[in-house]
């Protein structure tokens, strides 16, 4: 950890995933998506993680479906090694998608509690020995919610998480209780999140239907590029737009969301959304009262939304900072352990990390204070990290 | 027209639509999408324009399907009145979507020729009397292509258009010959476009499938906001990404595209696309030769792509300018006659225009030369307008 007067800023990555042992065990116990499969033909090979229905192609042998899941996914030692290599002092780890979306309602609460306790304990153990054994590297976590459980169980877990000292918010996908984040049935959950000042890290998983890209054959030609590069950001944009259009931020003005991948495309499209709302005949003033969202999308961006800086380039990051209204609302992330280098040099710095760090330098070449905020200061302030 | 030393820049809008009389007649002769319907119950009402399958809901009376199409769609006088009101000196008009995508192959070439000739003649007539009768307002056009016709007819129309003095490029949707813009069958068309230095104005029409938004009921709750605000820009982004990933810009390095709505979301997502390509196992070097696109997306943006400035806000426009690599590749547009004011004041300035103009001021408050380029200078230079 750099001393307070160090010229090197404290670097916190708030977008970095872990599959703690209890989650690996859960996925390994399953045989339908999402699941982890240990190929019996090749017992020495890494297990395979199959998280998308499209990855579970029955025409392929199970041993080649999905992606290899090696120890970088579950090992805190590997997380620390990655942090050291990239000059990162603190990780706020989160369960990777699809979190607990798939759980049987009857077991969801207990599973969430176990995983959240595991995450908190692992961070606690790390941090208690941090200064001595781990070069002072610190770990915190976003918890997960039992969204398939009854709303009262979700609410109770939101409250319980406040007692876990190393859990600094929750990660959530875009389906909510199954019908999206504009579902009125989420109002109790949103009230609980707002009243406990729990930050929600919103992250995509489901992407867009293949038909949006022209069908599965079109998608297959370029591997995962279309679903990951375009489907993921659009999923986030659609989810937040639906929240906005349905008035969630009008009803819950205290909600705090951190959007993955710099908001998907929200910073770029916010002006177009605002214009389409202003020109929408469905929303025309009715007895003096405009229908539709009551606040401007810019107000929501400046009040309810934080953005990560996982956008891999200066044009996008500049738009993110502008749309957020301030450098105070943008936070560095890496998406580790996804997007590893494909070359043979296992000690190389990751292009995916360096491009996100480089974008911050390119955007704010002269402004060390602003860079410091995005690289770590904002996360420390917003999440209340003890660094 | 401001004199050369005027402090008021020449304003050209390159994204502005027209339905010339021959196109209105064509749509009025049809009874399936796209078509224009004159409600017989209300003969004094404006005809209805039904351009999307989803607008043609059989559960609604025909008189309420689609949108009213008044004379602003087809009247050059109204176009000029709009230009005067907003200080615009020159329009480069284009047929609105869905252009000629739906034509019978047997009639497509002849129809395209008629419409292109009509557009050229209308611009010629306007410009010949421009200084005397029309306050010096100038009109040019993007032509349209008979994309359902055999490739040789498309190519012949591309060449013929060079003889029409007021046609300065072509407008095109994202379906190409029916299979998208990455269809290898388009190679002859791309070769003709490149060899004739014909600028392609790429514009969305089909949006995303309703399922991408959560289904038709979700979409209906906010009128046209989701399809227009998010579906349109994503359609453009997907189309250009497919072109890029399939190597169209490698095979046709001279192609020049102007992307509607500031590129959809391409400026914001270019870094993520670049990163996903670099991390895609399908593209791993094979015998020393990387599969997939050979040029970086940034190189394509800086060499093959122009962006309009129809993005309704500073964050998006800033990203567009950054991604384009220079203020020289961004051009003002309005999307007239779409997004009219919904209030009763028919003489009011249009919010949709003012927000796009305001974004330019906000982005470049101190740089009059750059503003001048975006507002008109770039269009004059790139399209060779005689202003």
XYZ file of C-alpha atoms in Angstrom:
774
model
C 0.000 0.000 0.000
C 1.585 3.316 -0.964
C 1.994 5.762 1.921
C -0.407 8.725 1.906
C 2.121 11.074 0.353
C 3.180 8.588 -2.304
C 3.148 9.776 -5.903
C 1.660 6.375 -6.820
C -2.113 6.407 -6.405
C -3.907 3.665 -4.503
C -5.440 1.450 -7.177
C -8.723 -0.301 -6.392
C -10.506 -2.432 -8.959
C -14.220 -2.684 -8.308
C -14.988 -4.902 -11.285
C -13.141 -8.166 -10.624
C -14.750 -11.556 -10.257
C -14.302 -14.603 -8.006
C -15.906 -17.997 -7.816
C -15.414 -18.780 -4.136
C -15.156 -22.493 -3.252
C -18.803 -22.713 -2.164
C -19.919 -21.408 -5.561
C -17.599 -23.757 -7.472
C -19.059 -26.619 -5.422
C -22.588 -25.477 -6.218
C -21.937 -25.280 -9.976
C -20.066 -28.612 -9.928
C -23.115 -30.289 -8.373
C -25.296 -29.294 -11.323
C -25.795 -30.876 -14.760
C -27.806 -28.134 -16.420
C -26.744 -24.577 -17.294
C -25.015 -23.074 -15.412
C -22.728 -25.939 -14.420
C -19.116 -27.019 -14.142
C -18.141 -30.260 -15.815
C -14.967 -32.267 -15.182
C -14.289 -34.153 -18.429
C -13.727 -37.811 -17.528
C -11.908 -38.420 -20.835
C -9.226 -35.913 -19.844
C -9.035 -35.987 -16.042
C -5.969 -33.721 -16.038
C -7.666 -30.990 -18.046
C -9.273 -27.996 -16.373
C -12.962 -28.387 -15.647
C -15.304 -26.670 -18.106
C -17.638 -23.862 -17.083
C -20.866 -23.728 -19.078
C -22.796 -20.600 -18.189
C -24.870 -19.819 -21.266
C -27.507 -22.010 -22.881
C -25.755 -21.351 -26.203
C -22.525 -22.809 -24.766
C -24.275 -26.107 -24.020
C -24.456 -27.221 -27.635
C -25.466 -30.913 -27.526
C -23.707 -31.551 -30.854
C -20.348 -30.932 -29.167
C -18.747 -33.255 -26.615
C -19.160 -31.956 -23.081
C -15.396 -31.704 -22.783
C -15.318 -28.901 -25.363
C -18.379 -26.944 -24.282
C -18.051 -23.635 -22.469
C -14.673 -22.441 -21.305
C -11.893 -23.950 -19.204
C -12.173 -22.781 -15.601
C -8.762 -22.833 -13.992
C -7.688 -21.773 -10.546
C -7.641 -18.061 -11.490
C -11.398 -18.203 -11.026
C -11.376 -19.357 -7.414
C -7.922 -18.763 -5.972
C -7.326 -15.730 -3.794
C -3.581 -16.347 -4.200
C -3.946 -15.944 -7.934
C -6.043 -12.825 -7.454
C -3.255 -11.375 -5.324
C -0.623 -12.358 -7.881
C -2.635 -10.590 -10.548
C -2.984 -7.517 -8.319
C 0.762 -7.393 -7.636
C 1.608 -7.695 -11.299
C -0.663 -4.763 -12.180
C -0.023 -2.473 -9.236
C -3.498 -2.928 -7.786
C -3.750 -2.500 -3.992
C -7.342 -3.513 -3.391
C -9.960 -5.736 -5.005
C -13.684 -5.490 -4.447
C -14.489 -8.971 -5.704
C -17.864 -10.094 -6.960
C -19.381 -13.398 -7.882
C -19.386 -13.825 -11.658
C -22.542 -14.223 -13.688
C -25.114 -15.723 -13.501
C -24.805 -15.376 -9.702
C -27.740 -17.116 -8.012
C -30.396 -16.346 -10.635
C -31.000 -20.054 -11.270
C -31.539 -21.325 -7.735
C -34.545 -23.199 -6.458
C -36.498 -20.673 -4.340
C -36.414 -23.048 -1.376
C -32.603 -23.136 -1.161
C -31.804 -19.665 -2.481
C -31.616 -17.795 0.812
C -29.411 -20.356 2.547
C -27.088 -20.566 -0.462
C -26.779 -16.796 -0.658
C -25.978 -16.623 3.038
C -23.287 -19.300 2.722
C -21.630 -17.653 -0.246
C -21.798 -14.185 1.294
C -20.340 -15.519 4.541
C -17.574 -17.259 2.586
C -16.717 -14.059 0.722
C -16.703 -12.006 3.909
C -14.568 -14.557 5.731
C -12.055 -14.807 2.907
C -11.704 -11.018 2.783
C -11.449 -10.833 6.596
C -8.736 -13.469 6.681
C -6.820 -11.782 3.871
C -7.042 -8.351 5.438
C -6.087 -9.500 8.928
C -2.805 -10.806 7.583
C -2.622 -8.311 4.751
C 0.111 -6.106 6.009
C 2.313 -9.018 7.048
C 1.819 -11.695 4.428
C 0.221 -10.161 1.407
C 2.158 -6.972 0.705
C -0.746 -5.080 2.250
C -3.129 -6.099 -0.527
C -6.726 -5.669 0.618
C -9.878 -7.536 -0.384
C -13.525 -6.557 -0.102
C -16.589 -8.040 -1.766
C -19.927 -7.327 -3.334
C -22.448 -9.801 -1.941
C -25.108 -11.667 -3.879
C -28.864 -11.800 -3.386
C -31.250 -14.787 -3.418
C -33.382 -13.238 -6.161
C -35.374 -16.400 -6.802
C -36.477 -16.488 -3.141
C -39.567 -14.715 -1.785
C -39.110 -10.930 -1.568
C -39.021 -11.013 2.241
C -35.957 -13.299 2.103
C -34.227 -10.994 -0.361
C -34.957 -8.037 1.903
C -33.717 -9.889 4.976
C -30.426 -10.756 3.241
C -29.970 -7.118 2.184
C -30.264 -6.124 5.849
C -28.057 -8.974 7.092
C -25.285 -8.017 4.648
C -24.811 -4.767 6.562
C -23.417 -6.876 9.408
C -20.716 -8.413 7.181
C -17.856 -5.957 7.500
C -16.144 -6.755 4.211
C -19.253 -6.805 2.038
C -19.622 -3.372 0.453
C -22.687 -3.729 -1.748
C -24.321 -6.377 -3.925
C -23.890 -7.551 -7.498
C -27.019 -8.164 -9.535
C -27.976 -9.167 -13.063
C -30.649 -7.633 -15.237
C -33.507 -10.086 -14.746
C -34.497 -9.106 -11.209
C -37.159 -11.519 -10.015
C -37.441 -12.890 -13.549
C -39.253 -10.034 -15.270
C -36.591 -7.367 -15.499
C -35.595 -4.481 -13.290
C -38.746 -2.475 -14.066
C -40.888 -5.102 -12.329
C -43.104 -3.359 -9.717
C -42.650 -6.470 -7.563
C -39.083 -5.265 -6.954
C -40.265 -2.181 -5.069
C -39.703 -3.752 -1.643
C -36.232 -4.832 -2.690
C -35.423 -1.366 -4.005
C -36.745 0.183 -0.796
C -34.483 -2.076 1.252
C -31.463 -1.312 -0.961
C -32.140 2.416 -0.702
C -32.810 2.474 3.041
C -29.643 0.490 3.786
C -27.621 2.605 1.324
C -26.530 -0.589 -0.409
C -24.729 0.003 -3.705
C -25.890 -2.327 -6.501
C -23.252 -3.383 -8.998
C -25.349 -4.102 -12.106
C -23.760 -6.580 -14.507
C -24.986 -8.228 -17.722
C -25.178 -11.947 -18.356
C -27.865 -12.764 -20.885
C -26.820 -10.478 -23.751
C -29.166 -10.177 -26.720
C -30.985 -12.926 -28.585
C -28.928 -14.275 -31.509
C -31.620 -12.986 -33.867
C -30.553 -9.433 -32.980
C -27.217 -10.173 -34.662
C -28.686 -11.962 -37.673
C -28.915 -15.469 -36.212
C -26.593 -18.040 -34.618
C -24.605 -18.645 -37.806
C -23.680 -14.974 -38.024
C -22.710 -14.930 -34.345
C -20.605 -18.098 -34.626
C -18.373 -16.607 -37.344
C -16.630 -14.363 -34.841
C -16.703 -16.461 -31.682
C -17.823 -14.464 -28.664
C -17.156 -11.020 -30.144
C -20.716 -9.955 -30.999
C -22.372 -11.222 -27.784
C -19.607 -9.909 -25.525
C -18.680 -6.687 -27.291
C -22.230 -5.614 -28.181
C -24.742 -7.924 -26.477
C -23.443 -7.370 -22.935
C -23.383 -3.556 -23.075
C -26.797 -3.453 -24.691
C -28.297 -5.722 -22.081
C -27.165 -3.268 -19.401
C -28.401 -0.271 -21.370
C -31.815 -1.822 -21.953
C -32.161 -2.844 -18.300
C -31.355 0.622 -16.941
C -33.477 2.322 -19.596
C -36.440 0.169 -18.619
C -35.887 1.122 -14.962
C -35.708 4.760 -15.943
C -38.743 4.719 -18.258
C -40.909 2.886 -15.723
C -40.175 5.406 -12.994
C -38.020 3.281 -10.661
C -35.698 6.245 -10.050
C -38.710 8.514 -9.467
C -40.076 6.157 -6.796
C -36.652 5.358 -5.284
C -34.579 8.524 -5.602
C -31.970 7.195 -3.146
C -31.055 4.084 -5.175
C -27.352 3.802 -5.969
C -26.271 1.702 -8.947
C -22.772 1.035 -10.245
C -23.013 0.030 -13.917
C -20.616 -2.487 -15.439
C -18.686 -1.663 -18.613
C -19.136 2.076 -18.134
C -22.887 1.769 -18.340
C -23.051 -0.413 -21.438
C -23.853 2.368 -23.894
C -25.907 4.604 -21.603
C -23.414 7.519 -21.549
C -23.399 7.658 -25.334
C -27.153 7.224 -25.790
C -28.443 9.265 -22.854
C -29.069 12.300 -25.055
C -30.980 10.210 -27.574
C -33.044 8.609 -24.787
C -33.830 12.061 -23.388
C -34.841 13.291 -26.834
C -37.007 10.254 -27.595
C -38.798 10.667 -24.244
C -39.408 14.365 -24.954
C -40.863 13.500 -28.371
C -42.916 10.468 -27.333
C -46.649 10.914 -27.931
C -47.425 8.275 -25.283
C -45.903 10.622 -22.696
C -47.655 13.824 -23.833
C -48.856 15.960 -20.943
C -52.162 14.627 -19.729
C -54.110 17.053 -17.572
C -50.883 18.969 -16.989
C -49.004 15.880 -15.796
C -46.404 14.391 -18.104
C -46.542 10.614 -18.283
C -43.389 8.563 -18.232
C -40.222 9.343 -16.299
C -40.397 12.550 -14.277
C -36.667 13.193 -13.965
C -34.217 13.745 -16.793
C -31.842 10.907 -17.586
C -28.966 13.296 -16.875
C -30.263 13.901 -13.358
C -30.424 10.143 -12.782
C -26.894 9.725 -14.141
C -25.585 12.447 -11.832
C -27.453 11.264 -8.748
C -28.154 7.536 -8.841
C -25.490 6.063 -11.058
C -21.792 5.293 -10.840
C -19.899 3.873 -13.804
C -16.943 1.564 -13.883
C -14.089 2.478 -16.219
C -14.038 -0.855 -18.074
C -14.423 0.577 -21.577
C -10.988 -0.052 -23.149
C -10.472 3.310 -24.796
C -10.400 7.045 -24.450
C -13.528 7.977 -26.477
C -15.757 5.777 -24.353
C -14.188 6.791 -21.053
C -14.475 10.463 -21.947
C -18.187 10.015 -22.633
C -18.564 8.101 -19.364
C -16.959 10.897 -17.363
C -19.030 13.540 -19.168
C -22.288 11.627 -18.733
C -21.551 10.883 -15.074
C -21.221 14.626 -14.655
C -17.935 14.370 -12.789
C -14.782 12.311 -12.362
C -16.160 11.502 -8.898
C -18.581 8.898 -10.265
C -16.256 6.684 -12.336
C -14.254 3.778 -10.867
C -11.441 1.631 -12.244
C -12.089 -2.047 -12.965
C -10.426 -4.909 -14.819
C -13.001 -7.697 -15.356
C -10.352 -10.176 -14.141
C -10.176 -13.183 -14.555
C -11.933 -12.727 -17.882
C -10.038 -11.603 -20.993
C -6.685 -13.217 -20.076
C -3.822 -12.793 -22.556
C -3.941 -15.482 -25.236
C -0.169 -15.660 -25.683
C 2.240 -18.011 -23.950
C 3.797 -15.487 -21.567
C 1.951 -16.141 -18.321
C 3.780 -13.292 -16.594
C 2.800 -10.661 -19.165
C 0.699 -7.710 -18.131
C -2.866 -8.085 -19.312
C -3.826 -6.030 -22.358
C -7.370 -5.813 -20.992
C -6.057 -4.097 -17.858
C -3.474 -1.926 -19.542
C -5.973 -0.603 -22.102
C -8.332 0.477 -19.306
C -5.507 2.079 -17.354
C -4.198 3.709 -20.510
C -7.597 5.184 -21.282
C -7.560 6.972 -17.911
C -4.136 8.450 -18.682
C -5.250 9.450 -22.174
C -8.420 11.133 -20.909
C -6.812 13.091 -18.088
C -3.169 13.518 -19.059
C -2.599 16.568 -16.841
C -4.969 15.874 -13.989
C -3.294 13.647 -11.392
C -6.025 14.320 -8.821
C -8.764 13.158 -11.188
C -6.793 10.053 -12.176
C -6.321 9.232 -8.507
C -10.070 9.426 -7.958
C -10.910 7.093 -10.821
C -8.119 4.661 -9.981
C -9.130 4.292 -6.338
C -10.208 7.408 -4.497
C -13.823 7.179 -5.594
C -14.118 3.534 -4.569
C -12.593 4.264 -1.165
C -15.036 7.132 -0.605
C -18.200 5.579 -2.019
C -17.748 2.070 -0.613
C -16.146 3.146 2.655
C -13.026 1.014 2.211
C -10.468 0.971 4.999
C -7.267 1.600 3.059
C -26.019 32.228 -47.654
C -23.593 34.083 -45.356
C -20.802 35.885 -47.248
C -17.354 34.226 -46.959
C -16.202 36.577 -44.225
C -19.423 36.201 -42.215
C -19.075 35.270 -38.560
C -22.080 32.959 -39.067
C -20.929 29.586 -40.318
C -22.577 27.938 -43.313
C -24.856 25.263 -41.845
C -25.411 22.085 -43.857
C -27.521 19.239 -42.538
C -26.607 15.920 -44.081
C -29.169 13.874 -42.151
C -32.569 15.160 -43.315
C -35.210 13.106 -45.047
C -37.651 13.588 -47.924
C -40.352 11.498 -49.492
C -40.352 12.896 -53.029
C -43.681 12.677 -54.895
C -42.661 9.553 -56.809
C -41.928 7.755 -53.524
C -45.206 8.908 -51.941
C -47.007 7.589 -55.026
C -45.170 4.273 -54.758
C -46.056 3.813 -51.074
C -49.654 4.911 -51.670
C -50.039 2.203 -54.320
C -49.211 -0.528 -51.782
C -51.360 -2.310 -49.194
C -48.630 -4.141 -47.288
C -45.807 -2.710 -45.186
C -44.433 -0.248 -46.089
C -47.494 1.622 -47.327
C -49.398 4.873 -47.067
C -53.095 4.665 -46.254
C -55.668 7.423 -46.696
C -58.375 6.718 -44.104
C -61.718 6.819 -45.874
C -63.559 7.426 -42.571
C -61.701 10.701 -42.139
C -60.912 11.991 -45.621
C -59.638 15.314 -44.263
C -57.084 13.655 -41.976
C -53.479 13.246 -43.016
C -52.683 9.925 -44.661
C -51.014 7.323 -42.415
C -47.525 5.997 -43.066
C -47.001 2.422 -41.909
C -43.352 1.481 -42.265
C -42.791 -1.218 -39.662
C -44.514 -4.587 -39.417
C -45.142 -3.815 -35.743
C -47.023 -0.632 -36.751
C -49.459 -2.677 -38.828
C -51.304 -4.137 -35.852
C -54.444 -5.784 -37.292
C -56.270 -5.256 -33.976
C -56.245 -1.486 -34.592
C -58.252 0.301 -37.282
C -56.106 1.222 -40.258
C -56.820 4.887 -39.573
C -54.791 4.744 -36.360
C -51.898 2.563 -37.496
C -48.484 4.058 -38.099
C -47.986 7.801 -38.048
C -49.652 10.721 -39.802
C -47.645 11.763 -42.838
C -48.233 15.417 -43.580
C -46.727 17.663 -46.194
C -43.490 18.136 -44.203
C -42.495 14.724 -45.535
C -42.741 15.593 -49.222
C -42.781 19.382 -49.601
C -39.586 21.163 -50.555
C -41.261 24.422 -49.523
C -41.674 23.068 -46.008
C -38.082 21.842 -46.007
C -36.978 25.373 -46.907
C -39.210 26.896 -44.218
C -37.631 24.551 -41.671
C -34.145 25.482 -42.907
C -34.890 29.214 -42.635
C -36.254 28.864 -39.126
C -33.104 27.043 -37.971
C -30.449 28.973 -39.887
C -29.603 26.051 -42.162
C -28.256 27.023 -45.588
C -28.090 23.651 -47.296
C -29.834 20.286 -47.060
C -28.477 17.018 -48.367
C -31.808 15.203 -48.413
C -32.226 11.455 -48.374
C -35.135 9.110 -48.863
C -36.410 7.913 -45.500
C -36.407 4.289 -44.446
C -37.081 1.664 -45.681
C -35.949 3.148 -49.014
C -36.390 0.550 -51.787
C -35.572 -2.559 -49.745
C -39.035 -4.036 -50.391
C -39.246 -3.746 -54.193
C -39.868 -6.547 -56.629
C -36.492 -7.241 -58.288
C -38.048 -6.765 -61.717
C -39.095 -3.151 -61.056
C -36.383 -2.092 -58.623
C -33.904 -0.582 -61.071
C -36.488 1.479 -62.925
C -38.020 2.724 -59.663
C -34.616 3.699 -58.277
C -33.806 5.572 -61.475
C -37.107 7.471 -61.352
C -36.700 8.474 -57.725
C -33.057 9.430 -58.149
C -33.924 11.503 -61.215
C -36.764 13.182 -59.296
C -34.452 14.044 -56.428
C -31.776 15.403 -58.748
C -34.317 17.446 -60.717
C -35.893 18.905 -57.597
C -32.472 19.937 -56.256
C -31.472 21.338 -59.675
C -34.652 23.389 -59.930
C -34.256 24.660 -56.373
C -30.623 25.588 -56.840
C -31.150 27.308 -60.202
C -33.588 29.726 -58.596
C -31.981 29.535 -55.165
C -30.343 32.917 -55.043
C -33.412 34.716 -56.354
C -36.391 32.932 -54.850
C -35.231 30.825 -51.964
C -32.940 33.062 -49.934
C -30.022 31.193 -51.462
C -30.973 27.931 -49.738
C -29.339 25.007 -51.506
C -30.455 21.392 -51.856
C -28.500 18.257 -52.669
C -29.451 14.595 -52.268
C -28.252 11.147 -51.387
C -29.571 8.730 -54.000
C -31.037 5.287 -53.379
C -30.023 1.917 -54.745
C -32.188 -0.906 -56.161
C -30.809 -3.430 -53.652
C -33.387 -6.104 -54.460
C -32.312 -6.061 -58.132
C -29.502 -8.205 -59.594
C -26.047 -6.985 -58.552
C -25.257 -5.785 -62.086
C -28.241 -3.392 -61.928
C -27.128 -2.050 -58.552
C -23.644 -1.486 -59.927
C -24.989 0.225 -63.051
C -27.088 2.613 -60.925
C -24.053 3.434 -58.766
C -22.179 4.430 -61.924
C -25.167 6.310 -63.407
C -25.583 8.367 -60.236
C -22.236 10.020 -60.919
C -23.908 11.758 -63.856
C -26.587 13.321 -61.630
C -24.992 16.568 -60.516
C -26.972 17.033 -57.331
C -26.684 13.468 -56.045
C -23.746 13.333 -53.642
C -23.762 9.745 -52.403
C -26.309 7.063 -51.564
C -28.363 6.165 -48.504
C -28.568 2.521 -47.532
C -30.082 0.385 -44.778
C -28.438 -2.468 -42.925
C -29.852 -5.476 -44.782
C -27.841 -5.158 -47.985
C -29.099 -7.771 -50.445
C -31.122 -9.348 -47.630
C -28.369 -10.995 -45.611
C -26.651 -8.053 -43.970
C -23.700 -5.904 -44.945
C -21.158 -8.685 -44.368
C -22.641 -10.686 -47.244
C -19.814 -11.640 -49.654
C -22.336 -11.188 -52.474
C -22.018 -7.426 -51.849
C -18.391 -7.383 -52.948
C -19.198 -6.140 -56.470
C -21.400 -3.419 -55.011
C -18.659 -2.375 -52.569
C -16.120 -2.362 -55.402
C -18.372 -0.082 -57.435
C -18.979 2.223 -54.459
C -15.249 2.408 -53.753
C -14.147 2.899 -57.367
C -16.674 5.688 -57.891
C -15.814 7.271 -54.511
C -19.503 7.142 -53.596
C -20.194 7.964 -49.960
C -22.715 5.597 -48.333
C -24.998 7.129 -45.714
C -25.825 4.105 -43.544
C -29.133 4.406 -41.696
C -31.087 1.972 -39.491
C -34.664 0.872 -40.046
C -35.293 -2.555 -38.575
C -34.114 -1.973 -35.001
C -33.880 -4.992 -32.703
C -36.395 -7.784 -32.214
C -38.890 -7.004 -29.439
C -37.504 -9.966 -27.499
C -34.262 -8.013 -27.008
C -36.235 -5.538 -24.901
C -38.227 -8.146 -22.977
C -41.094 -8.612 -25.437
C -43.759 -6.472 -27.135
C -45.600 -5.674 -23.883
C -42.466 -4.153 -22.379
C -41.830 -2.148 -25.539
C -45.415 -0.874 -25.749
C -45.253 0.683 -22.263
C -43.046 3.508 -23.506
C -44.261 3.970 -27.074
C -41.392 4.200 -29.537
C -38.693 5.053 -26.994
C -36.940 1.667 -26.714
C -36.936 0.833 -30.444
C -35.932 4.352 -31.503
C -33.575 5.315 -28.695
C -31.818 1.942 -28.382
C -32.925 -0.352 -31.232
C -31.929 2.023 -34.043
C -28.412 2.789 -32.777
C -27.773 -0.874 -32.033
C -28.874 -1.938 -35.475
C -26.270 0.398 -36.969
C -23.591 -0.761 -34.535
C -24.265 -4.432 -35.251
C -24.273 -3.855 -39.023
C -20.936 -2.031 -39.051
C -19.395 -4.476 -36.588
C -20.385 -7.379 -38.823
C -18.788 -5.594 -41.791
C -15.651 -5.001 -39.759
C -15.420 -8.536 -38.338
C -15.957 -10.167 -41.726
C -13.159 -8.173 -43.328
C -15.182 -5.877 -45.624
C -12.898 -2.957 -44.757
C -9.837 -5.158 -45.338
C -11.038 -6.091 -48.819
C -12.361 -2.600 -49.657
C -10.033 -0.136 -47.944
C -11.396 2.783 -50.023
C -15.033 2.424 -48.854
C -16.468 5.590 -47.333
C -19.427 5.309 -44.950
C -21.297 8.061 -43.147
C -23.024 6.553 -40.106
C -26.367 7.855 -38.882
C -26.860 8.872 -35.255
C -23.136 9.322 -34.675
C -22.463 5.704 -35.459
C -25.178 4.204 -33.264
C -22.933 3.261 -30.363
C -19.749 2.466 -32.297
C -17.687 5.378 -30.906
C -18.442 4.278 -27.339
C -17.949 0.550 -27.919
C -15.011 0.624 -30.342
C -12.511 -0.029 -27.538
C -14.533 -2.977 -26.272
C -14.839 -4.384 -29.807
C -11.077 -4.023 -30.268
C -10.461 -5.761 -26.939
C -12.890 -8.600 -27.652
C -11.244 -9.200 -31.039
C -7.781 -9.253 -29.435
C -8.998 -11.814 -26.856
C -11.022 -14.022 -29.197
C -9.750 -17.595 -29.384
C -11.398 -18.046 -32.809
C -9.028 -15.391 -34.148
C -5.824 -16.725 -32.565
C -2.835 -16.596 -34.890
C -2.898 -19.586 -37.166
C 0.419 -20.296 -38.866
C 1.445 -16.736 -38.070
C -1.674 -15.222 -39.669
C -4.316 -13.764 -37.384
C -7.840 -14.669 -38.394
C -10.602 -12.107 -38.311
C -10.248 -8.423 -39.115
C -6.728 -7.357 -40.068
C -7.065 -3.651 -39.301
C -7.864 -2.088 -35.957
C -11.344 -0.673 -35.515
C -9.708 2.689 -34.808
C -7.968 2.650 -38.168
C -11.313 1.934 -39.853
C -12.969 4.756 -37.900
C -10.241 7.184 -38.921
C -10.119 6.138 -42.564
C -13.430 4.719 -43.756
C -16.050 6.274 -41.526
C -17.712 9.638 -41.090
C -20.246 10.249 -38.333
C -23.211 12.547 -38.270
C -23.673 14.697 -35.165
C -27.233 13.541 -34.428
C -26.613 12.418 -30.849
C -28.481 15.041 -28.782
C -25.874 15.692 -26.137
C -22.314 16.588 -25.335
C -21.069 13.240 -23.913
C -22.029 11.359 -27.057
C -20.741 14.005 -29.428
C -17.442 14.197 -27.578
C -17.023 10.434 -27.941
C -17.951 10.673 -31.618
C -15.304 13.326 -32.265
C -12.692 11.356 -30.282
C -13.510 8.073 -32.021
C -13.551 9.700 -35.457
C -10.033 10.862 -34.643
C -10.734 14.444 -35.700
C -13.412 17.121 -35.980
C -12.968 16.710 -39.750
C -15.060 13.518 -39.808
C -18.244 14.637 -38.022
C -21.170 16.394 -39.772
C -24.245 18.189 -38.488
C -27.674 16.643 -39.070
C -31.232 17.099 -37.829
C -33.256 13.981 -38.761
C -36.011 16.346 -40.029
C -38.973 15.813 -40.483
C -38.841 13.248 -37.665
C -39.022 14.325 -34.013
C -41.220 17.402 -34.542
C -42.179 19.424 -31.453
C -45.282 17.995 -29.807
C -46.571 21.362 -28.578
C -49.013 23.671 -30.313
C -46.527 26.329 -31.408
C -45.884 25.441 -35.039
C -43.312 28.215 -35.369
C -41.198 27.056 -32.440
C -37.624 25.994 -33.009
C -37.296 22.228 -32.852
C -35.811 20.801 -29.643
C -34.342 17.941 -31.673
C -32.370 20.435 -33.757
C -31.425 22.771 -30.938
C -30.096 19.929 -28.773
C -27.817 18.767 -31.575
C -26.638 22.308 -32.255
C -26.189 22.918 -28.539
C -24.068 19.794 -28.182
C -21.630 21.173 -30.749
C -21.349 24.444 -28.803
C -20.934 22.556 -25.523
C -18.199 20.301 -26.932
C -16.138 23.020 -28.579
C -16.958 26.230 -26.717
C -13.763 28.027 -27.744
C -13.090 26.526 -31.143
C -15.027 28.407 -33.827
C -13.056 26.764 -36.633
C -13.963 23.260 -35.417
C -17.625 24.203 -34.983
C -17.660 25.581 -38.526
C -16.329 22.265 -39.825
C -18.951 20.185 -38.070
C -21.791 22.558 -38.927
C -21.013 22.632 -42.633
C -17.377 22.779 -43.662
C -16.872 19.027 -43.554
C -19.967 18.334 -45.645
C -18.893 20.920 -48.229
C -15.412 19.367 -48.456
C -16.351 15.675 -48.336
C -19.424 15.820 -50.583
C -18.077 18.520 -52.912
C -21.024 20.876 -52.426
C -21.092 24.093 -54.438
C -21.849 26.630 -51.713
